[in-house]
XYZ file of N, CA, C and O in Angstrom:
308
model
N 13.142 7.273 3.497
C 12.072 8.215 3.820
C 12.626 9.289 4.748
O 13.193 8.979 5.778
N 12.487 10.518 4.365
C 12.881 11.625 5.212
C 11.672 12.102 5.981
O 10.602 12.276 5.413
N 11.863 12.322 7.269
C 10.762 12.777 8.114
C 10.810 14.294 8.206
O 11.661 14.859 8.871
N 9.896 14.932 7.475
C 9.810 16.393 7.497
C 8.450 16.868 7.959
O 8.339 17.900 8.591
N 7.428 16.111 7.609
C 6.065 16.530 7.926
C 5.400 15.502 8.838
O 5.898 14.385 9.006
N 4.264 15.893 9.380
C 3.478 14.974 10.198
C 3.091 13.750 9.378
O 3.142 12.614 9.867
N 2.750 13.957 8.121
C 2.385 12.844 7.253
C 3.555 11.873 7.073
O 3.357 10.656 7.064
N 4.772 12.404 6.934
C 5.967 11.561 6.854
C 6.129 10.742 8.129
O 6.457 9.552 8.086
N 5.917 11.388 9.262
C 6.061 10.730 10.561
C 5.031 9.616 10.722
O 5.369 8.509 11.141
N 3.790 9.888 10.368
C 2.740 8.863 10.456
C 3.069 7.698 9.526
O 2.935 6.528 9.912
N 3.537 7.989 8.327
C 3.916 6.926 7.394
C 5.044 6.081 7.971
O 5.025 4.850 7.871
N 6.011 6.714 8.608
C 7.102 5.988 9.241
C 6.573 5.080 10.343
O 6.960 3.913 10.431
N 5.693 5.602 11.178
C 5.121 4.797 12.263
C 4.379 3.584 11.723
O 4.500 2.479 12.263
N 3.652 3.788 10.660
C 2.867 2.696 10.064
C 3.764 1.707 9.319
O 3.634 0.500 9.490
N 4.689 2.211 8.516
C 5.511 1.348 7.659
C 6.648 0.664 8.411
O 6.914 -0.518 8.195
N 7.333 1.397 9.250
C 8.517 0.862 9.934
C 8.170 0.116 11.226
O 8.838 -0.850 11.576
N 7.162 0.607 11.953
C 6.831 0.001 13.243
C 5.504 -0.744 13.243
O 5.117 -1.316 14.267
N 4.808 -0.692 12.117
C 3.506 -1.362 11.992
C 2.508 -0.909 13.058
O 1.697 -1.691 13.537
N 2.584 0.380 13.414
C 1.626 0.941 14.372
C 0.400 1.428 13.613
O 0.529 2.198 12.656
N -0.769 1.008 14.027
C -2.000 1.426 13.344
C -2.448 2.809 13.818
O -3.409 2.943 14.575
N -1.716 3.850 13.386
C -2.015 5.205 13.841
C -2.320 6.121 12.662
O -1.929 5.852 11.530
N -2.993 7.209 12.974
C -3.241 8.289 12.021
C -2.725 9.575 12.661
O -2.336 9.579 13.830
N -2.769 10.652 11.930
C -2.348 11.940 12.476
C -3.184 12.318 13.701
O -2.680 12.971 14.616
N -4.430 11.873 13.738
C -5.296 12.177 14.883
C -4.843 11.489 16.164
O -5.212 11.908 17.256
N -4.054 10.436 16.039
C -3.581 9.691 17.210
C -2.328 10.293 17.843
O -1.958 9.904 18.951
N -1.670 11.192 17.162
C -0.371 11.666 17.620
C -0.407 12.379 18.964
O 0.572 12.345 19.701
N -1.510 13.016 19.300
C -1.556 13.751 20.567
C -2.082 12.900 21.727
O -2.150 13.367 22.857
N -2.405 11.637 21.456
C -2.858 10.739 22.521
C -1.701 10.376 23.438
O -0.546 10.317 23.017
N -2.021 10.110 24.698
C -1.022 9.638 25.647
C -0.400 8.357 25.096
O -1.109 7.492 24.567
N 0.915 8.232 25.215
C 1.588 7.061 24.663
C 1.033 5.750 25.209
O 0.975 4.753 24.499
N 0.601 5.747 26.458
C 0.054 4.528 27.057
C -1.242 4.086 26.399
O -1.647 2.941 26.556
N -1.887 4.977 25.671
C -3.149 4.619 25.028
C -2.997 4.302 23.533
O -3.976 3.998 22.867
N -1.763 4.342 23.034
C -1.508 4.010 21.627
C -1.430 2.495 21.502
O -0.631 1.839 22.187
N -2.248 1.933 20.621
C -2.294 0.489 20.416
C -0.925 -0.047 20.006
O -0.243 0.525 19.158
N -0.499 -1.112 20.654
C 0.762 -1.818 20.365
C 2.002 -1.043 20.792
O 3.114 -1.411 20.417
N 1.853 0.014 21.559
C 3.005 0.811 21.966
C 3.659 0.215 23.196
O 2.996 -0.202 24.137
N 4.999 0.178 23.197
C 5.753 -0.240 24.378
C 7.155 0.361 24.294
O 7.483 1.066 23.333
N 7.974 0.069 25.284
C 9.306 0.673 25.340
C 10.199 0.195 24.189
O 11.073 0.937 23.735
N 9.992 -1.008 23.711
C 10.769 -1.496 22.571
C 10.436 -0.668 21.330
O 11.329 -0.325 20.545
N 9.155 -0.326 21.166
C 8.749 0.525 20.045
C 9.427 1.894 20.151
O 9.837 2.462 19.143
N 9.539 2.424 21.376
C 10.176 3.727 21.557
C 11.638 3.678 21.141
O 12.118 4.568 20.432
N 12.348 2.641 21.556
C 13.753 2.520 21.167
C 13.904 2.357 19.663
O 14.789 2.964 19.050
N 13.043 1.553 19.065
C 13.085 1.379 17.611
C 12.802 2.702 16.910
O 13.481 3.056 15.936
N 11.810 3.441 17.404
C 11.466 4.733 16.804
C 12.638 5.695 16.894
O 12.960 6.380 15.918
N 13.304 5.746 18.022
C 14.459 6.636 18.168
C 15.549 6.278 17.163
O 16.121 7.166 16.523
N 15.824 5.005 17.022
C 16.839 4.549 16.073
C 16.474 4.936 14.647
O 17.305 5.456 13.896
N 15.232 4.716 14.288
C 14.768 5.049 12.936
C 14.825 6.555 12.699
O 15.288 7.017 11.651
N 14.360 7.334 13.665
C 14.371 8.791 13.513
C 15.788 9.329 13.402
O 16.048 10.240 12.613
N 16.705 8.778 14.182
C 18.093 9.227 14.081
C 18.671 8.890 12.715
O 19.389 9.688 12.126
N 18.334 7.715 12.201
C 18.793 7.325 10.865
C 18.202 8.255 9.804
O 18.902 8.717 8.907
N 16.922 8.542 9.909
C 16.232 9.338 8.889
C 16.599 10.817 8.942
O 16.640 11.473 7.906
N 16.825 11.345 10.137
C 17.127 12.776 10.260
C 18.626 13.068 10.243
O 19.029 14.205 10.026
N 19.433 12.039 10.517
C 20.877 12.254 10.580
C 21.322 12.978 11.830
O 22.445 13.461 11.905
N 20.429 13.041 12.810
C 20.734 13.736 14.071
C 20.381 12.847 15.254
O 19.456 12.052 15.185
N 21.106 13.037 16.343
C 20.779 12.333 17.577
C 19.582 12.997 18.238
O 19.434 14.225 18.181
N 18.753 12.179 18.850
C 17.622 12.715 19.618
C 18.036 12.864 21.072
O 18.819 12.050 21.574
N 17.518 13.867 21.762
C 17.823 14.024 23.181
C 17.074 12.946 23.979
O 15.883 13.066 24.247
N 17.761 11.856 24.314
C 17.121 10.687 24.898
C 16.327 11.007 26.160
O 15.216 10.511 26.334
N 16.862 11.847 27.025
C 16.136 12.190 28.253
C 14.783 12.824 27.926
O 13.770 12.505 28.551
N 14.759 13.698 26.923
C 13.509 14.344 26.531
C 12.567 13.365 25.849
O 11.351 13.425 26.049
N 13.112 12.457 25.049
C 12.276 11.450 24.396
C 11.614 10.573 25.444
O 10.425 10.261 25.353
N 12.363 10.169 26.452
C 11.806 9.315 27.505
C 10.701 10.008 28.295
O 9.827 9.345 28.845
N 10.732 11.324 28.342
C 9.702 12.090 29.048
C 8.554 12.507 28.142
O 7.561 13.059 28.618
N 8.657 12.236 26.854
C 7.624 12.659 25.902
C 6.292 11.992 26.234
O 6.225 10.779 26.391
N 5.233 12.792 26.333
C 3.926 12.242 26.690
C 3.149 11.671 25.505
O 2.171 10.955 25.691
N 3.608 11.993 24.272
C 2.826 11.605 23.093
C 3.758 11.433 21.891
O 4.916 11.857 21.912
N 3.221 10.830 20.854
C 3.975 10.717 19.606
C 4.211 12.094 18.991
O 5.242 12.328 18.361
N 3.277 13.003 19.184
C 3.462 14.385 18.701
C 4.702 15.002 19.335
O 5.490 15.672 18.659
N 4.897 14.770 20.620
C 6.067 15.310 21.317
C 7.353 14.692 20.766
O 8.356 15.396 20.597
N 7.336 13.408 20.472
C 8.507 12.750 19.884
C 8.778 13.338 18.497
O 9.924 13.639 18.154
N 7.735 13.517 17.717
C 7.882 14.122 16.391
C 8.524 15.511 16.495
O 9.461 15.827 15.746
N 8.037 16.320 17.419
C 8.588 17.669 17.581
C 10.060 17.630 17.956
O 10.847 18.448 17.467
N 10.459 16.681 18.800
C 11.875 16.537 19.151
C 12.707 16.149 17.932
O 13.838 16.593 17.787
N 12.136 15.327 17.067
C 12.872 14.856 15.891
C 13.067 15.923 14.838
O 14.080 15.926 14.147
N 12.101 16.823 14.713
C 12.187 17.806 13.616
C 12.627 19.194 14.046
O 12.837 20.039 13.182
N 12.760 19.408 15.324
C 13.178 20.761 15.739
C 14.605 21.043 15.316
O 15.428 20.146 15.175
N 14.878 22.284 15.114
C 16.209 22.694 14.636
C 17.201 22.750 15.767
O 16.900 22.971 16.872
C-alpha cells in the first residue's frame, strides 16, 4: 500500500495498526485517539518509512500533535 492520500493513510492506520479511526479523527490530539500509545507511534513510523521509501524526521514526528501532522510529515516533498 502506498500512502499518497488521506484515505490511504486512514486505511494504513486501520489495517496495519488496527486503530479504529476515520479521516475525521486525524486532527484530534494524539492523546485522545483510542488505543494510541508510543509503541503505535514507532510502528507507524516504521510502516510509513517502508511505504514511502523515505525516512521521517523523528524529532518532528515526536512533536506531532495529531495523526494529521504525522501524515503531513510522511507525504511532504
